[in-house]
């Protein structure tokens, strides 16, 4: 009985501590515009994800003409570089890099967000004995960087002043 009461008190204490520090779950970014048109490479996963997110919020403009905000994603670049070698010259670590440039304009062509680069870097160890697992890890890291870039873009768009 005492043990159960202690668990409840500990749980309530932890909840009060978390609530007291201002913690809140990450929610959707509140976008201050009615619609946005997204320009970018048609095969880009990031462009597709941004369009899908805006569409789910009812804020995707189908045409550039008449859209209150135009978002341009450009210079999307991925790179994979060797970070470390073993004593025998085999690759031990790789560095993945993902870059994209974000710019936003209003309907009149005025810059709302000056061209700003989003750069994400992930390092991962490599072992050619685990080739399939490491390829899957690399793909997962690339998807994760795209999701991080999407969150950063939405955060920046939430501060647009029109």
XYZ file of N, CA and C in Angstrom:
486
model
N 0.822 -1.186 0.000
C 0.000 0.000 0.000
C 0.871 1.257 0.000
N 1.914 1.267 0.870
C 2.814 2.412 0.929
C 3.563 2.584 -0.396
N 3.946 1.470 -0.985
C 4.677 1.508 -2.242
C 3.818 2.120 -3.361
N 2.558 1.749 -3.398
C 1.636 2.274 -4.410
C 1.437 3.775 -4.213
N 1.287 4.199 -2.962
C 1.120 5.613 -2.647
C 2.370 6.402 -3.039
N 3.549 5.830 -2.812
C 4.798 6.501 -3.186
C 4.910 6.667 -4.702
N 4.488 5.641 -5.444
C 4.523 5.724 -6.912
C 3.596 6.828 -7.406
N 2.414 6.921 -6.814
C 1.457 7.954 -7.213
C 2.013 9.335 -6.904
N 2.578 9.503 -5.712
C 3.153 10.789 -5.332
C 4.338 11.167 -6.225
N 5.180 10.194 -6.551
C 6.297 10.452 -7.463
C 5.798 10.873 -8.845
N 4.781 10.198 -9.324
C 4.197 10.536 -10.627
C 3.612 11.933 -10.630
N 2.885 12.288 -9.577
C 2.316 13.630 -9.474
C 3.412 14.688 -9.358
N 4.460 14.369 -8.617
C 5.581 15.301 -8.483
C 6.273 15.539 -9.804
N 6.491 14.481 -10.559
C 7.126 14.614 -11.876
C 6.254 15.422 -12.818
N 4.946 15.185 -12.793
C 4.023 15.936 -13.645
C 4.034 17.413 -13.279
N 4.044 17.721 -11.989
C 4.078 19.114 -11.540
C 5.385 19.786 -11.954
N 6.478 19.053 -11.869
C 7.782 19.588 -12.248
C 7.827 19.921 -13.740
N 7.340 19.003 -14.549
C 7.326 19.222 -15.996
C 6.392 20.372 -16.361
N 5.236 20.433 -15.743
C 4.283 21.510 -16.030
C 4.826 22.851 -15.557
N 5.547 22.865 -14.478
C 6.082 24.099 -13.918
C 7.214 24.698 -14.721
N 7.922 23.896 -15.502
C 9.065 24.424 -16.252
C 8.652 24.986 -17.609
N 7.379 24.940 -17.937
C 6.915 25.486 -19.211
C 6.940 24.491 -20.346
N 7.166 23.225 -20.062
C 7.204 22.196 -21.096
C 5.841 22.073 -21.765
N 5.840 21.973 -23.070
C 4.622 21.657 -23.801
C 4.991 20.845 -25.026
N 4.080 19.998 -25.442
C 4.334 19.167 -26.610
C 4.430 20.031 -27.853
N 5.286 19.598 -28.779
C 5.427 20.327 -30.024
C 4.166 20.126 -30.847
N 3.524 21.214 -31.187
C 2.297 21.141 -31.974
C 2.573 21.583 -33.402
N 1.525 21.729 -34.168
C 1.674 22.210 -35.528
C 1.958 23.706 -35.501
N 2.797 24.149 -36.433
C 3.091 25.571 -36.542
C 1.840 26.281 -37.047
N 1.485 27.375 -36.398
C 0.341 28.171 -36.828
C 0.822 29.138 -37.901
N 0.366 28.947 -39.106
C 0.828 29.748 -40.232
C -0.067 30.975 -40.396
N 0.544 32.178 -40.469
C -0.222 33.423 -40.477
C -0.729 33.861 -41.852
N -0.866 32.946 -42.778
C -1.356 33.290 -44.110
C -2.438 32.293 -44.503
N -3.220 32.695 -45.495
C -4.356 31.853 -45.907
C -3.938 30.734 -46.854
N -2.915 31.002 -47.676
C -2.474 29.982 -48.624
C -1.056 30.293 -49.086
N -0.358 29.245 -49.501
C 1.003 29.404 -50.019
C 1.210 28.458 -51.187
N 1.939 28.950 -52.165
C 2.338 28.130 -53.299
C 3.788 27.720 -53.079
N 4.107 26.465 -53.337
C 5.461 25.953 -53.106
C 6.137 25.706 -54.448
N 7.267 26.391 -54.669
C 8.096 26.181 -55.858
C 9.292 25.329 -55.464
N 9.658 24.418 -56.320
C 10.844 23.604 -56.044
C 10.902 22.442 -56.996
N 11.978 21.687 -56.874
C 12.159 20.514 -57.722
C 11.014 19.531 -57.550
N 10.414 19.127 -58.644
C 9.262 18.238 -58.595
C 9.539 16.884 -57.955
N 10.786 16.423 -58.027
C 11.098 15.112 -57.473
C 11.621 15.189 -56.038
N 11.704 16.386 -55.487
C 12.224 16.572 -54.137
C 11.245 16.060 -53.091
N 11.726 15.197 -52.210
C 10.879 14.695 -51.124
C 10.473 15.814 -50.179
N 11.360 16.784 -49.978
C 11.058 17.896 -49.086
C 9.935 18.766 -49.653
N 9.984 19.048 -50.939
C 8.929 19.839 -51.583
C 7.598 19.099 -51.476
N 7.611 17.800 -51.744
C 6.383 16.998 -51.635
C 5.851 17.013 -50.208
N 6.743 16.893 -49.221
C 6.320 16.880 -47.815
C 5.755 18.231 -47.396
N 6.373 19.326 -47.853
C 5.858 20.659 -47.524
C 4.484 20.868 -48.158
N 4.337 20.462 -49.411
C 3.032 20.585 -50.067
C 1.974 19.758 -49.331
N 2.330 18.544 -48.928
C 1.380 17.685 -48.212
C 0.997 18.291 -46.865
N 1.960 18.859 -46.167
C 1.675 19.480 -44.872
C 0.766 20.691 -45.036
N 1.083 21.547 -46.000
C 0.235 22.721 -46.243
C -1.160 22.303 -46.692
N -1.228 21.260 -47.516
C -2.518 20.763 -47.991
C -3.357 20.230 -46.838
N -2.734 19.521 -45.908
C -3.475 18.972 -44.765
C -4.012 20.073 -43.858
N -3.377 21.248 -43.891
C -3.839 22.384 -43.097
C -4.762 23.289 -43.904
N -5.015 22.919 -45.163
C -5.882 23.726 -46.030
C -5.232 25.026 -46.461
N -3.904 25.044 -46.556
C -3.182 26.278 -46.872
C -2.308 26.153 -48.119
N -2.582 25.179 -48.961
C -1.793 25.001 -50.174
C -2.512 25.644 -51.345
N -1.818 26.569 -52.023
C -2.347 27.184 -53.234
C -1.898 26.340 -54.422
N -2.823 26.048 -55.308
C -2.501 25.208 -56.468
C -1.736 25.967 -57.546
N -1.921 27.289 -57.606
C -1.272 28.109 -58.628
C -0.497 29.235 -57.968
N 0.576 29.655 -58.629
C 1.379 30.760 -58.106
C 0.614 32.081 -58.200
N -0.177 32.224 -59.256
C -0.941 33.447 -59.448
C -2.006 33.556 -58.357
N -1.992 34.668 -57.665
C -3.007 34.906 -56.649
C -2.677 34.332 -55.273
N -1.598 33.585 -55.156
C -1.229 33.036 -53.843
C -0.649 34.162 -52.994
N -1.128 34.320 -51.761
C -0.609 35.394 -50.908
C 0.861 35.207 -50.529
N 1.319 33.953 -50.495
C 2.719 33.656 -50.165
C 3.246 32.624 -51.154
N 4.463 32.875 -51.633
C 5.140 31.917 -52.508
C 6.403 31.474 -51.792
N 6.541 30.174 -51.615
C 7.689 29.595 -50.934
C 8.563 28.925 -51.981
N 9.836 29.280 -51.982
C 10.764 28.676 -52.946
C 11.819 27.879 -52.185
N 11.924 26.606 -52.541
C 12.981 25.749 -52.010
C 13.944 25.494 -53.162
N 15.196 25.857 -52.978
C 16.171 25.715 -54.058
C 17.507 25.216 -53.507
N 18.392 24.926 -54.410
C 19.755 24.481 -54.075
C 19.761 23.303 -53.103
N 18.823 22.385 -53.291
C 18.792 21.201 -52.426
C 19.986 20.316 -52.765
N 20.758 19.970 -51.754
C 21.990 19.232 -51.971
C 22.214 18.224 -50.861
N 22.567 17.026 -51.245
C 22.968 15.979 -50.294
C 24.416 15.633 -50.581
N 25.140 15.359 -49.507
C 26.515 14.878 -49.714
C 26.839 13.829 -48.665
N 27.775 12.979 -49.027
C 28.234 11.916 -48.136
C 29.752 11.909 -48.229
N 30.394 12.174 -47.098
C 31.850 12.266 -47.067
C 32.413 11.309 -46.033
N 33.615 10.848 -46.295
C 34.308 9.995 -45.337
C 34.787 10.866 -44.187
N 34.474 10.442 -42.981
C 34.853 11.199 -41.794
C 36.078 10.600 -41.107
N 36.154 9.271 -41.088
C 37.279 8.617 -40.413
C 37.603 7.284 -41.088
N 38.887 6.952 -41.085
C 39.364 5.681 -41.624
C 40.004 4.877 -40.500
N 39.948 3.557 -40.649
C 40.623 2.688 -39.685
C 42.120 2.650 -40.018
N 42.886 2.000 -39.179
C 44.319 1.867 -39.420
C 44.628 1.123 -40.705
N 43.713 0.242 -41.126
C 43.926 -0.525 -42.353
C 43.366 0.185 -43.588
N 42.879 1.422 -43.414
C 42.392 2.194 -44.555
C 40.938 1.975 -44.897
N 40.191 1.249 -44.046
C 38.761 1.045 -44.287
C 37.967 2.185 -43.650
N 36.844 2.503 -44.267
C 35.990 3.575 -43.763
C 35.363 3.160 -42.435
N 35.483 4.032 -41.429
C 34.874 3.787 -40.119
C 33.658 4.676 -39.885
N 33.707 5.910 -40.428
C 32.607 6.850 -40.224
C 32.364 7.667 -41.477
N 31.085 7.988 -41.673
C 30.672 8.869 -42.755
C 29.977 10.089 -42.167
N 29.977 11.161 -42.917
C 29.205 12.361 -42.576
C 28.217 12.606 -43.704
N 26.932 12.667 -43.343
C 25.876 13.006 -44.290
C 25.531 14.474 -44.097
N 25.352 15.180 -45.204
C 25.018 16.591 -45.127
C 23.823 16.843 -46.042
N 22.906 17.671 -45.563
C 21.722 18.022 -46.337
C 21.558 19.527 -46.256
N 21.429 20.167 -47.406
C 21.264 21.623 -47.475
C 20.109 21.955 -48.392
N 19.411 23.003 -48.033
C 18.357 23.532 -48.882
C 18.230 25.024 -48.570
N 17.901 25.810 -49.584
C 17.719 27.247 -49.407
C 16.238 27.572 -49.457
N 15.780 28.321 -48.460
C 14.380 28.727 -48.335
C 14.260 30.214 -48.595
N 13.288 30.579 -49.427
C 12.939 31.977 -49.667
C 11.422 32.049 -49.733
N 10.859 33.146 -49.232
C 9.403 33.336 -49.324
C 9.116 34.758 -49.793
N 8.083 34.873 -50.623
C 7.680 36.151 -51.193
C 6.195 36.355 -50.962
N 5.767 37.626 -50.939
C 4.331 37.884 -50.914
C 3.828 37.972 -52.355
N 2.553 38.260 -52.529
C 1.954 38.277 -53.869
C 2.579 39.343 -54.764
N 3.085 40.428 -54.166
C 3.692 41.510 -54.936
C 5.165 41.238 -55.258
N 5.724 40.160 -54.749
C 7.110 39.820 -55.018
C 8.085 40.306 -53.958
N 7.589 40.915 -52.881
C 8.451 41.378 -51.786
C 8.913 40.172 -50.965
N 10.198 40.168 -50.628
C 10.739 39.053 -49.849
C 10.199 39.083 -48.422
N 9.597 37.986 -48.025
C 9.136 37.827 -46.650
C 10.193 37.105 -45.820
N 10.878 36.172 -46.450
C 12.018 35.486 -45.842
C 13.160 35.598 -46.835
N 14.225 36.268 -46.431
C 15.386 36.394 -47.312
C 15.976 35.000 -47.519
N 16.676 34.781 -48.634
C 17.238 33.448 -48.853
C 18.068 32.996 -47.646
N 17.654 31.893 -47.066
C 18.363 31.370 -45.896
C 18.585 29.880 -46.089
N 19.785 29.462 -45.756
C 20.153 28.064 -45.952
C 19.877 27.270 -44.688
N 19.266 26.129 -44.884
C 19.075 25.169 -43.802
C 20.083 24.064 -44.055
N 20.928 23.830 -43.068
C 21.981 22.824 -43.210
C 21.885 21.851 -42.045
N 21.842 20.580 -42.373
C 21.774 19.528 -41.365
C 22.908 18.541 -41.610
N 23.511 18.092 -40.522
C 24.650 17.170 -40.611
C 24.406 16.006 -39.663
N 24.668 14.803 -40.152
C 24.593 13.604 -39.323
C 25.830 12.757 -39.590
N 26.423 12.266 -38.532
C 27.559 11.356 -38.638
C 27.090 9.959 -38.258
N 27.632 8.958 -38.934
C 27.308 7.586 -38.532
C 28.493 6.672 -38.783
N 28.605 5.687 -37.905
C 29.704 4.722 -38.028
C 29.376 3.751 -39.152
N 30.408 3.171 -39.712
C 30.234 2.271 -40.844
C 31.030 0.995 -40.616
N 30.422 -0.113 -41.000
C 31.095 -1.414 -40.908
C 30.672 -2.208 -42.133
N 31.615 -2.534 -43.003
C 31.251 -3.249 -44.235
C 30.793 -4.681 -43.970
N 30.902 -5.139 -42.730
C 30.359 -6.446 -42.363
C 28.831 -6.370 -42.183
N 28.325 -5.177 -41.996
C 26.888 -4.961 -41.780
C 26.346 -4.041 -42.871
N 26.609 -4.365 -44.090
C 26.309 -3.506 -45.218
C 24.826 -3.136 -45.309
N 23.935 -4.123 -45.248
C 22.502 -3.842 -45.381
C 21.986 -2.987 -44.223
N 22.439 -3.281 -43.013
C 22.004 -2.502 -41.850
C 22.487 -1.058 -41.959
N 23.696 -0.857 -42.419
C 24.243 0.493 -42.530
C 23.572 1.271 -43.658
N 23.191 0.591 -44.744
C 22.445 1.257 -45.809
C 21.078 1.704 -45.295
N 20.437 0.848 -44.500
C 19.145 1.203 -43.910
C 19.306 2.365 -42.932
N 20.380 2.362 -42.161
C 20.637 3.459 -41.218
C 20.843 4.767 -41.979
N 21.585 4.714 -43.072
C 21.827 5.908 -43.883
C 20.517 6.451 -44.450
N 19.669 5.568 -44.961
C 18.376 5.998 -45.494
C 17.517 6.624 -44.393
N 17.550 6.035 -43.216
C 16.796 6.566 -42.080
C 17.310 7.946 -41.677
N 18.620 8.123 -41.661
C 19.192 9.429 -41.326
C 18.812 10.483 -42.366
N 18.803 10.094 -43.652
C 18.392 11.033 -44.704
C 16.935 11.442 -44.543
N 16.064 10.479 -44.242
C 14.647 10.812 -44.007
C 14.497 11.722 -42.795
N 15.262 11.439 -41.762
C 15.213 12.256 -40.556
C 15.652 13.688 -40.814
N 16.684 13.866 -41.643
C 17.136 15.216 -41.974
C 16.072 15.959 -42.773
N 15.388 15.265 -43.682
C 14.296 15.894 -44.431
C 13.185 16.348 -43.486
N 12.834 15.511 -42.518
C 11.796 15.870 -41.553
C 12.235 17.050 -40.690
N 13.495 17.074 -40.270
C 14.016 18.208 -39.500
C 13.966 19.490 -40.327
N 14.350 19.392 -41.605
C 14.310 20.564 -42.483
C 12.875 21.050 -42.642
N 11.932 20.122 -42.800
C 10.516 20.492 -42.920
C 10.046 21.232 -41.671
N 10.393 20.741 -40.488
C 10.011 21.410 -39.241
C 10.604 22.818 -39.165
N 11.865 22.953 -39.582
C 12.491 24.275 -39.563
C 11.807 25.237 -40.532
N 11.439 24.737 -41.705
C 10.759 25.569 -42.696
C 9.412 26.022 -42.149
N 8.644 25.103 -41.588
C 7.336 25.463 -41.038
C 7.478 26.462 -39.897
N 8.494 26.300 -39.074
C 8.738 27.234 -37.970
C 9.040 28.627 -38.517
N 9.883 28.694 -39.541
C 10.226 29.991 -40.134
C 9.011 30.615 -40.809
N 8.204 29.802 -41.470
C 6.994 30.321 -42.113
C 5.985 30.829 -41.083
N 6.003 30.275 -39.878
C 5.050 30.719 -38.859
C 5.351 32.140 -38.375
N 6.550 32.647 -38.665
C 6.932 34.011 -38.260
C 6.838 35.025 -39.396
N 6.295 34.616 -40.531
C 6.184 35.522 -41.668
C 5.265 36.690 -41.310
N 5.760 37.908 -41.579
C 4.958 39.119 -41.368
C 4.539 39.642 -42.727
N 3.241 39.683 -42.979
C 2.753 40.192 -44.265
C 2.198 41.571 -44.109
